[in-house]
Coordinates of C-alpha atoms in Angstrom, one line a residue:
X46 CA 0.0 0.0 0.0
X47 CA 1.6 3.0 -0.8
X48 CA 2.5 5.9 1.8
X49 CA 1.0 9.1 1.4
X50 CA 3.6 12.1 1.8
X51 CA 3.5 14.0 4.7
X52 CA 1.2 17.2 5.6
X53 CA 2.9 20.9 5.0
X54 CA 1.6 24.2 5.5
X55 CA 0.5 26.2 2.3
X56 CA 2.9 29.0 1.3
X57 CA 1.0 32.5 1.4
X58 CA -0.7 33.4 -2.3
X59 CA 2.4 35.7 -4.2
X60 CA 1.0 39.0 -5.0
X61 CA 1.3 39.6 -8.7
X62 CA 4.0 41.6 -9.5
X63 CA 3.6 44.5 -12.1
X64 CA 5.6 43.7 -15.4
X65 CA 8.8 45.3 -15.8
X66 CA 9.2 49.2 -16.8
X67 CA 5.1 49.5 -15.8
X68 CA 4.7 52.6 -13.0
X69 CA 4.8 51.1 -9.7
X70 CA 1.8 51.9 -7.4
X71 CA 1.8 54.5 -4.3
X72 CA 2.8 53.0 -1.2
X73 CA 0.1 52.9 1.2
X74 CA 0.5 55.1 4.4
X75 CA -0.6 53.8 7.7
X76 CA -3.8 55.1 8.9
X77 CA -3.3 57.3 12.4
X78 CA -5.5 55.8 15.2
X79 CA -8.6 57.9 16.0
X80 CA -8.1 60.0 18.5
X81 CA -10.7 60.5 20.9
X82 CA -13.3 63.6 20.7
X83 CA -13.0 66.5 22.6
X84 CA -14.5 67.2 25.9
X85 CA -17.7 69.5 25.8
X86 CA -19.7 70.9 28.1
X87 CA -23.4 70.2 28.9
X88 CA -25.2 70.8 25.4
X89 CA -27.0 74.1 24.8
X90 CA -30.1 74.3 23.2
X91 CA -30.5 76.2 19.9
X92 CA -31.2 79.9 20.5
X93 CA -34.8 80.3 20.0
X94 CA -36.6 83.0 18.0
X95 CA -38.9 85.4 20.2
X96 CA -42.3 85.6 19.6
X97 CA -43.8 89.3 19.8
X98 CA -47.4 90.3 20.7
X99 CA -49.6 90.0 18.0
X100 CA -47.5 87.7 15.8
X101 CA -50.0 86.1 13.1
X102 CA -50.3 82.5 13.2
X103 CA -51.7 79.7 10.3
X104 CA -52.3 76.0 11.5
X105 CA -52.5 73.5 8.9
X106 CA -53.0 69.9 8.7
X107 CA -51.3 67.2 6.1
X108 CA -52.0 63.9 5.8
X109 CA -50.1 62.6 9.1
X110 CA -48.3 66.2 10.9
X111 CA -49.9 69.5 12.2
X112 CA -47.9 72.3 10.2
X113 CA -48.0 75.3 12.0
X114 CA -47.4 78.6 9.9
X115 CA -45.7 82.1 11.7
X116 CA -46.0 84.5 9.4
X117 CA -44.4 87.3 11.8
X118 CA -40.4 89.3 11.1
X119 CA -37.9 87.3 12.8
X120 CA -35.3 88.3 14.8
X121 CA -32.5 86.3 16.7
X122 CA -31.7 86.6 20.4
X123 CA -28.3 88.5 20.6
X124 CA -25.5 86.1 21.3
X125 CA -24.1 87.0 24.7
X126 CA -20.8 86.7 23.6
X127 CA -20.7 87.9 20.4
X128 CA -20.0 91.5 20.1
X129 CA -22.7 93.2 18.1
X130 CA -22.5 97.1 16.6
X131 CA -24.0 99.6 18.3
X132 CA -26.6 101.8 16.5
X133 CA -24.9 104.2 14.1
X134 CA -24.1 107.8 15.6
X135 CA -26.2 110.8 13.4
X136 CA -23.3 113.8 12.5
X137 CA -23.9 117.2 12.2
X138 CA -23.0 119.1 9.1
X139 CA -20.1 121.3 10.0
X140 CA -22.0 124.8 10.9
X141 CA -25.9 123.7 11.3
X142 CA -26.7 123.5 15.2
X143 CA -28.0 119.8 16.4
X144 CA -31.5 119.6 16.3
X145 CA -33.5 119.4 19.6
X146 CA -36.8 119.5 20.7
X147 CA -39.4 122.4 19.6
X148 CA -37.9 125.3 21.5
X149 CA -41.4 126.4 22.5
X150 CA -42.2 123.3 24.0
X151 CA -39.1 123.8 25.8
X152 CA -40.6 127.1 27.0
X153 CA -43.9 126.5 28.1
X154 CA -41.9 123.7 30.3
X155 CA -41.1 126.1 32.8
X156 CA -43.5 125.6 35.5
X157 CA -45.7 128.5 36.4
X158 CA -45.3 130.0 32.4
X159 CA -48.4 127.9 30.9
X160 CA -50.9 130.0 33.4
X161 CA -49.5 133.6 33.0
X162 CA -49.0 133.4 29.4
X163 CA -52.9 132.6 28.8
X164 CA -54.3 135.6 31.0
X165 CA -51.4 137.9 29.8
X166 CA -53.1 136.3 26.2
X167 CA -56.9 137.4 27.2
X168 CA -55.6 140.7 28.7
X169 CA -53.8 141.9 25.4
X170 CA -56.4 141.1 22.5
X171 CA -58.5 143.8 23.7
X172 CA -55.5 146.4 22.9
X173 CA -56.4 145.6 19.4
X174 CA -60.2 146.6 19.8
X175 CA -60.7 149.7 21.6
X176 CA -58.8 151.4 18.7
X177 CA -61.5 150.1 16.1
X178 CA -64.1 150.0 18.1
X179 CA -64.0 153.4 18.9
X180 CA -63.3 154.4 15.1
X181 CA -66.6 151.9 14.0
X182 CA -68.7 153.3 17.0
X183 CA -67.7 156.9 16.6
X184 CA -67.9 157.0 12.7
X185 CA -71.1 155.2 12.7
X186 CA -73.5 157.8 14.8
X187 CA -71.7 160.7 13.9
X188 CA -70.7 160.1 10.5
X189 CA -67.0 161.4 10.4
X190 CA -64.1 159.4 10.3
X191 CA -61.9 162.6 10.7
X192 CA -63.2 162.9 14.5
X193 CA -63.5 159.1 15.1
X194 CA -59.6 159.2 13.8
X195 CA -58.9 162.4 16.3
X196 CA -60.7 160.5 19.3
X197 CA -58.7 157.3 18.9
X198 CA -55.6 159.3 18.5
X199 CA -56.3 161.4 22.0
X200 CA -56.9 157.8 23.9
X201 CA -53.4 156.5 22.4
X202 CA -51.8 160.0 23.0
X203 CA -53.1 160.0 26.6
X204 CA -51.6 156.5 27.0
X205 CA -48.5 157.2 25.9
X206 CA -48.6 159.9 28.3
X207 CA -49.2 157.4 31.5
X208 CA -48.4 154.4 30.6
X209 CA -44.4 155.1 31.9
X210 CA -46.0 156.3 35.2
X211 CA -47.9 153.3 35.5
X212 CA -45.2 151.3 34.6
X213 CA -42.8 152.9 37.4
X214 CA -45.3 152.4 40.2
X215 CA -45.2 148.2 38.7
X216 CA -41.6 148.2 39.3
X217 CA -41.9 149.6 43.0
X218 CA -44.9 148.2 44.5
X219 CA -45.3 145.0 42.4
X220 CA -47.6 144.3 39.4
X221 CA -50.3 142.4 41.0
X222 CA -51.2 146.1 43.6
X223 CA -50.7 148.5 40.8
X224 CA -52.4 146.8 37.5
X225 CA -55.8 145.8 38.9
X226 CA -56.3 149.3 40.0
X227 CA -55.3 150.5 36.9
X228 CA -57.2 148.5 34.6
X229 CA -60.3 149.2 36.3
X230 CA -60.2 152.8 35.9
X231 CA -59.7 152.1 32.5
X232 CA -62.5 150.0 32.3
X233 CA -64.6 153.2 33.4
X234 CA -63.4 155.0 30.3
X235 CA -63.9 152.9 27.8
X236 CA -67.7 152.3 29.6
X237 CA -67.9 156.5 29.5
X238 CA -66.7 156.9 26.2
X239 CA -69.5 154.5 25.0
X240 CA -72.3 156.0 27.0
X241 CA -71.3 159.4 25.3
X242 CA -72.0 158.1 21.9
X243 CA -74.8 156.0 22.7
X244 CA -76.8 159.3 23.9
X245 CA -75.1 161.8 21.4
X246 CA -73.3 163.6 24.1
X247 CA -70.7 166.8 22.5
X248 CA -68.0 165.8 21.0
X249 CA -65.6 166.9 23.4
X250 CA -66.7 164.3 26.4
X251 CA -65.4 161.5 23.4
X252 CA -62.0 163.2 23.9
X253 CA -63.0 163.2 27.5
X254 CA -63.8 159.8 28.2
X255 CA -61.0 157.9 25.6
X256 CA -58.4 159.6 27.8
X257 CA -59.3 158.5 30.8
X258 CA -58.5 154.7 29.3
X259 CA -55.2 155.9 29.4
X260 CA -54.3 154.4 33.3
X261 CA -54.4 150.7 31.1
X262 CA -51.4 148.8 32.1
X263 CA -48.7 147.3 29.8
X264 CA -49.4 143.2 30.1
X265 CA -46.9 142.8 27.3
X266 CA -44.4 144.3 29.4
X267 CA -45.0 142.8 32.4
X268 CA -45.0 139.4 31.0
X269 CA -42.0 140.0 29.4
X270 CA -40.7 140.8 32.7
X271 CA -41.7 137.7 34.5
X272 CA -39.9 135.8 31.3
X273 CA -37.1 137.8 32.2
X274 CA -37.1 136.8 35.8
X275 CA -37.6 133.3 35.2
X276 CA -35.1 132.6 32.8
X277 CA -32.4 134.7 33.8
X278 CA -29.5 133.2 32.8
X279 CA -31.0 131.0 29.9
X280 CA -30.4 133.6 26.9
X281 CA -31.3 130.4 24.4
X282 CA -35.2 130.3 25.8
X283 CA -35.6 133.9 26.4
X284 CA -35.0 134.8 23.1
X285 CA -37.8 132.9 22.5
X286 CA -40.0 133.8 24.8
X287 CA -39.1 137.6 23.2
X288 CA -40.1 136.4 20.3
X289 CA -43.2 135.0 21.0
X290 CA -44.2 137.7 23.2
X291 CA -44.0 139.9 20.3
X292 CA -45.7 137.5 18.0
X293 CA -48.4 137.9 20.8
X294 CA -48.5 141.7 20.6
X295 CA -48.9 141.1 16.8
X296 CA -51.8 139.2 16.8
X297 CA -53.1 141.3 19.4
X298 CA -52.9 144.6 17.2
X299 CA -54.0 142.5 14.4
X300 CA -56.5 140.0 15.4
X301 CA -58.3 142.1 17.8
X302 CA -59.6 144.7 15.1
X303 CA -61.2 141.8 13.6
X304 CA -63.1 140.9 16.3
X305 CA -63.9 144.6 17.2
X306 CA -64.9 144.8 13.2
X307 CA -66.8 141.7 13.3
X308 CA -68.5 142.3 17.0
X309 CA -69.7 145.6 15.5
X310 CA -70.9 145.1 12.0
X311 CA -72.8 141.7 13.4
X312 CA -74.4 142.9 16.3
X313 CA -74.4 146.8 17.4
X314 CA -71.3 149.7 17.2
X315 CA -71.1 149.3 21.2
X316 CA -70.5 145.7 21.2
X317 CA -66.8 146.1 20.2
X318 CA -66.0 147.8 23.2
X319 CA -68.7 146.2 25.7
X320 CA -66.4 142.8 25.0
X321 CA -63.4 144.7 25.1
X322 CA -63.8 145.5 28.7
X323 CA -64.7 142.2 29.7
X324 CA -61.8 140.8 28.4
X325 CA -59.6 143.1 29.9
X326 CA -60.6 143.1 33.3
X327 CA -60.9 138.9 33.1
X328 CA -57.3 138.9 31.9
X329 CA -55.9 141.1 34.3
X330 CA -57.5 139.5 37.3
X331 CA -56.0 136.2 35.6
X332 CA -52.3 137.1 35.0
X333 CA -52.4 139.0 38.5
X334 CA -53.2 136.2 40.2
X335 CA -50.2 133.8 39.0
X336 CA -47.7 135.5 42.2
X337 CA -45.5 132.5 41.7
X338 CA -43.6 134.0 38.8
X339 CA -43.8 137.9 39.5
X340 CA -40.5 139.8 40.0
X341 CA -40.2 140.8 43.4
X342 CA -41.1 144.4 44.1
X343 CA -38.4 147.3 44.1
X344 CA -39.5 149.0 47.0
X345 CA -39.4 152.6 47.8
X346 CA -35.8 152.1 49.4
X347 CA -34.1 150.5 46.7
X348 CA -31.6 152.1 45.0
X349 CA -32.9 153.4 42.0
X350 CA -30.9 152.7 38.2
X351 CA -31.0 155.6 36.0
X352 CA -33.8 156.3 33.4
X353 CA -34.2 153.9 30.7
X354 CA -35.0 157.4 28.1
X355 CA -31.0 158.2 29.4
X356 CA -29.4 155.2 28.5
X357 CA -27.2 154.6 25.5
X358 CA -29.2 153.7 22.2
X359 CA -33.0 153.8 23.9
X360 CA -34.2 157.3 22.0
X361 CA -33.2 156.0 18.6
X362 CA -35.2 153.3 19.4
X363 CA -38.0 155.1 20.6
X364 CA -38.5 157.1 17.6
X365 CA -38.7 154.3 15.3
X366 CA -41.3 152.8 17.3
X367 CA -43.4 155.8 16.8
X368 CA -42.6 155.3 13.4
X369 CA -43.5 151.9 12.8
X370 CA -46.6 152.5 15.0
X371 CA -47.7 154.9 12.3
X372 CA -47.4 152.1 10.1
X373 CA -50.4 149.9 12.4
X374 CA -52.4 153.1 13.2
X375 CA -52.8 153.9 9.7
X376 CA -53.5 150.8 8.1
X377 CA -56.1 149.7 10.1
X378 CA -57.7 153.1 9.4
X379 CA -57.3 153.0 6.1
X380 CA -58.4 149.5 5.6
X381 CA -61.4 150.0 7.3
X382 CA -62.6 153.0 5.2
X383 CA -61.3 151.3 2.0
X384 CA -63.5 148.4 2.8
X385 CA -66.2 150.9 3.3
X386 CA -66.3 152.9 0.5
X387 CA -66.3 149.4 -1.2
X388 CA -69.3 148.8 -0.1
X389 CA -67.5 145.8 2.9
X390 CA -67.7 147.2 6.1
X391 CA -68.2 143.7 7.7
X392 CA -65.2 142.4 5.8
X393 CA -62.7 144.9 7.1
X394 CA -61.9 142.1 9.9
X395 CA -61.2 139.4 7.8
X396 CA -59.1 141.7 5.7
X397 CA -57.1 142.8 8.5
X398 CA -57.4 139.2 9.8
X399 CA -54.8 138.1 6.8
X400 CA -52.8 140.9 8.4
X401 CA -52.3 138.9 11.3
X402 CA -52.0 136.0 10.5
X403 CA -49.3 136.4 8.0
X404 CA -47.4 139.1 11.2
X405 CA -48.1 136.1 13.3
X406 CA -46.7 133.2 11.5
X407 CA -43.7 135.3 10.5
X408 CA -43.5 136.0 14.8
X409 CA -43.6 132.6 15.7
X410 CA -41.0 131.0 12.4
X411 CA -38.6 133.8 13.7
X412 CA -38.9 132.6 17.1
X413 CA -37.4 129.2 16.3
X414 CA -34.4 130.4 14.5
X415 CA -31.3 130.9 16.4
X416 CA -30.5 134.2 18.1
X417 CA -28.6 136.4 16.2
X418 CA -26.9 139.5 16.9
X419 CA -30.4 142.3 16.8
X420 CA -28.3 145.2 15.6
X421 CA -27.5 143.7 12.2
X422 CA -30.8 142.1 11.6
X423 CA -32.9 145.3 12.4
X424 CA -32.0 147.2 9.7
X425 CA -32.8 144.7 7.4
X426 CA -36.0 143.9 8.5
X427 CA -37.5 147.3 9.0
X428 CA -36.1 147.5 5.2
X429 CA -38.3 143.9 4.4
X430 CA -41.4 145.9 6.1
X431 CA -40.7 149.2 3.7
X432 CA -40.5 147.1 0.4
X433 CA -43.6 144.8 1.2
X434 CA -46.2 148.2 2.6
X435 CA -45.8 148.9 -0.6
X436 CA -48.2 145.7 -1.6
X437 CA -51.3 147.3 -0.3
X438 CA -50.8 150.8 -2.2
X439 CA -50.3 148.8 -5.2
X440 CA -53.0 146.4 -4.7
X441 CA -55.3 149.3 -4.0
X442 CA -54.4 151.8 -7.1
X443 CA -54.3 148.8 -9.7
X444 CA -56.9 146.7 -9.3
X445 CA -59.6 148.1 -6.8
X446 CA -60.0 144.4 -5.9
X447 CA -60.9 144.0 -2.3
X448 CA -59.6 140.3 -2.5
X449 CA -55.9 141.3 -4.0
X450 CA -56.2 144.0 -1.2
X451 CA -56.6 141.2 1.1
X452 CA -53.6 139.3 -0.5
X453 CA -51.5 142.2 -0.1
X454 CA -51.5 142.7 3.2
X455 CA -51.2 139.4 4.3
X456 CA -47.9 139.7 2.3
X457 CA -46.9 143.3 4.3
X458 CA -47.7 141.6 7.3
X459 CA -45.2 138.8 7.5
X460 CA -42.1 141.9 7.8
X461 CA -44.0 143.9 10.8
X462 CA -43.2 141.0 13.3
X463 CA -39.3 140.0 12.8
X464 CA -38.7 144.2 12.7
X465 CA -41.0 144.6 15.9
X466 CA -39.0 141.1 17.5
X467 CA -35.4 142.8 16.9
X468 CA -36.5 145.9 17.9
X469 CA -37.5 144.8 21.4
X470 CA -34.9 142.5 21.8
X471 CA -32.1 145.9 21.8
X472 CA -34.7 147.7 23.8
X473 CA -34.4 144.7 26.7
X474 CA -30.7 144.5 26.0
X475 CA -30.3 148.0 26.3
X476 CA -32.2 149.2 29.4
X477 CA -30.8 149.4 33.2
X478 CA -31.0 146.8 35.1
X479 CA -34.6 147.0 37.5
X480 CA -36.3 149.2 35.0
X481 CA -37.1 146.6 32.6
X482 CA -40.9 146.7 33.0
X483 CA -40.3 150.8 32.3
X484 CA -38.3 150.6 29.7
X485 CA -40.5 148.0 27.6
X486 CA -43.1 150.2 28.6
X487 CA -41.7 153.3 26.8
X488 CA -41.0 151.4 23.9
X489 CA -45.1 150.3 23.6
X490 CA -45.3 153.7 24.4
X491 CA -43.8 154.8 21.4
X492 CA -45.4 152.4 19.5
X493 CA -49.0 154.0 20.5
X494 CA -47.8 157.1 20.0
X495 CA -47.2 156.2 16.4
X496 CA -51.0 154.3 16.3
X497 CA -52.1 157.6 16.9
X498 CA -50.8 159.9 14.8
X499 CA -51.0 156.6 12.1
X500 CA -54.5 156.9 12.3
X501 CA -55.2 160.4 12.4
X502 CA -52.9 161.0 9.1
X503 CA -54.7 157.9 8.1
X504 CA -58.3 159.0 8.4
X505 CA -57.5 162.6 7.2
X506 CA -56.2 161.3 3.8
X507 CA -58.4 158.6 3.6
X508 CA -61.6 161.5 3.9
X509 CA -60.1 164.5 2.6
X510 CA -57.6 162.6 -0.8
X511 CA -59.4 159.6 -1.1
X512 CA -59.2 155.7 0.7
X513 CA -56.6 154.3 -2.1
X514 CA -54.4 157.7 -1.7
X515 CA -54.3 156.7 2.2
X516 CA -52.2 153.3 1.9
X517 CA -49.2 155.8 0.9
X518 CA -49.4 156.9 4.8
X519 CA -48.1 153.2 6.1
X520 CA -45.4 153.6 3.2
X521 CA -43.9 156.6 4.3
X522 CA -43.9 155.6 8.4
X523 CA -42.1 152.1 6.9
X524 CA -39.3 154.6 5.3
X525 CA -39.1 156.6 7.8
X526 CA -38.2 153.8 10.5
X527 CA -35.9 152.7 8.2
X528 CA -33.9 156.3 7.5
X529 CA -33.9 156.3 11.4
X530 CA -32.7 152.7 12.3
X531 CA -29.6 153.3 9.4
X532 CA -28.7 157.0 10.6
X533 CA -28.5 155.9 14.4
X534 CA -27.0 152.0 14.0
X535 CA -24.2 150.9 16.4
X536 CA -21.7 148.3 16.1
X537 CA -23.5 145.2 16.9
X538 CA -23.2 143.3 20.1
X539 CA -22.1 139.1 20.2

């Protein structure tokens, strides 16, 4: 039987080697081992997206899920540790101030100024009437605007007259003991000035009784002493509390001749200065009774500053108030028997209504501007006023169109108030210190002095030349403040 061979091991299969002068293969590397994975902290949950109020919402449902649909903005949550901008910074252009809040609401911030400023309001419209009123009144029963003109001009005349004396006793004894008394003899007058006409008494008791009006206090120049004492050192907000003071005198001068106009052509000639009164004494007894913000008192004892007539600059100043007073006196004279001899009586207020809105607005817009230095900007608006009075005359002689006539003086009346604002503003600078309520008193002074003679030149054309030829009156008060503010400038003051 034959022997089988004995058992070896297999020899490992050769790997195939490439032929010769074929590229040889790469050489495998040797995989690393795998290192282990970092450490981590506790997991953190994916930064959720916040859900404002009122975010709108869809549900929907598919075959086997409830969809939900957010149709609101999205918004991340800030990463804590990421650094994110900050909102971008808003420059300036190189020159232009920052803007701020409205500087009248700045104003009217100042506790105590709200309450003042609304009787000081109610107390000055009725400046505006008694003028008209007593024109309307007097020219109506006795059928001469020549004396109605002559009668206003005595009341102003006497005003101007007293008014500083008035004012004086203000500064010493304090405005609430000296203006109630004051106004309600004035009160009397105007009552005994109507009574005269109503019952056809001689025409001297109208000269009479208008002068007695003339113990009416100044409530613009009180309440631009109270501005004065409660923002003393604050030049930013009392120029605009000057400013819109004087816009306040404006529409005073300008809106109460419409309600005189309209009070007496609606209902009777004495109703003008029946609510005139009324409003007088309610304002008074309203801005008299805020004590919280009225300078302190003077007093007898206290060395006394010179007179504000005395000081550097103030005549100059005063005679082109009288000046551009004959530039109100006039017109409203004027207007009124233009209007009439048109055949408009009733419409004379809404004429002069234009007036003052356009003086007004122009107030008010020149309020917010910056401050600026009064001596240069004067001139320049008193020569605005004399280029724009000449509207009216043109308005008048061209077309005979009480509506362009109306146009026109809405146009004149945005120069009166930025001439009337700068003036003021050199009259506060330039007065002694503790005789501010006398000094801006002189300076309405003046100012009525020019009403009066602006509306007796004014009704003396208008009667004797003719009610178009009377518009050249304003014109030649406009120039004439302007001749006087460029023969008497100074060097103005930063």
């Amino acid at each position: 039987m034959p022997q089988s061979p004995a058992h070896t091991p297999k020899p490992p299969p050769r790997t195939p080697q490439p032929p010769i002068g074929a590229p040889q293969p790469p050489a495998r590397t040797p995989k690393p081992p795998a290192q282990p994975p970092p450490r981590q902290g506790p997991r953190q949950p994916p930064r959720p997206y916040p859900r404002p109020q009122g975010r709108t919402t869809l549900p929907t449902v598919t075959a086997d899920a409830l969809v939900v649909a957010d149709f609101g903005p999205r918004r991340r949550v800030p990463d804590p540790g990421r650094r994110t901008p900050g909102p971008r910074r808003r420059t300036t252009a190189p020159g232009r101030p920052p803007r701020g809040p409205n500087p009248y609401r700045r104003l009217f911030a100042v506790p105590g100024t709200r309450a003042f400023t609304v009787g000081s309001l109610i107390a000055r419209l009725p400046m505006g009437m008694f003028s008209v009123s007593a024109v309307i009144m007097i020219a109506g029963t006795r059928g001469s605007y020549a004396l109605a003109g002559a009668v206003a001009a005595t009341g102003l005349a006497a005003t101007a007259v007293v008014a500083p004396w008035t004012a004086r006793l203000v500064d010493r004894y304090g405005q609430a003991r000296i203006a109630v008394p004051a106004t309600a003899l004035a009160a009397l007058g105007s009552l005994a000035l109507l009574l005269c006409v109503r019952y056809e008494a001689p025409d001297w008791t109208l000269f009479a009784a208008y002068a007695a009006t003339a113990t009416t206090p100044n409530t613009g120049g009180m309440s631009r002493a109270r501005w004065a004492h409660v923002l003393k050192g604050d030049p930013a907000r009392l120029h605009t509390a000057n400013s819109f003071e004087q816009a306040a005198d404006e529409l005073s001068f300008m809106l109460g001749p419409v309600l005189a106009a309209f009070l007496c052509g609606a209902f009777f000639p004495e109703a003008g200065t029946l609510v005139g009164v009324v409003l007088l004494l309610t304002g008074v007894l309203a801005f008299a009774a805020r004590r919280s913000t009225e300078p302190p008192a003077q007093g007898r004892t206290a060395p006394r500053a010179p007179s504000p007539v005395r000081a550097p600059g103030i005549p100059p100043l005063l005679v082109g108030f009288l000046a551009t007073g004959a530039v109100f006196g006039s017109m409203e004279v004027v207007t009124i028997a233009y209007a009439d001899a048109q055949g408009h009586r009733a419409a004379a207020g809404v004429v002069l209504g234009l007036q003052a809105a356009g003086s007004c607005a122009a107030g008010l817009l020149y309020g917010a501007l910056p401050a600026g230095p009064a001596e240069r900007r004067h001139p320049w608006a008193l020569a605005a006023m004399a280029v724009l009075m000449w509207l009216p005359l043109l308005a008048a002689s061209l077309t005979g169109s009480l509506v362009v006539l109306a146009g026109a003086l809405l146009m004149a009346g945005m120069a009166t108030a930025p001439a009337m604002v700068t003036a003021m503003t050199l009259v506060q600078r330039r007065t002694p210190e503790g005789r501010l309520n006398e000094g801006m008193t002189l300076a309405v002074t003046g100012l009525l002095g020019g009403i009066a003679c602006g509306s007796a030149a004014g009704g003396w054309v208008a009667e004797h030349v003719s009610t178009t030829a009377g518009y050249g009156v304003p014109v030649t008060a406009a120039v004439t403040a302007l001749l006087i503010s460029l023969a008497t400038a100074r060097p103005a003051v930063r």
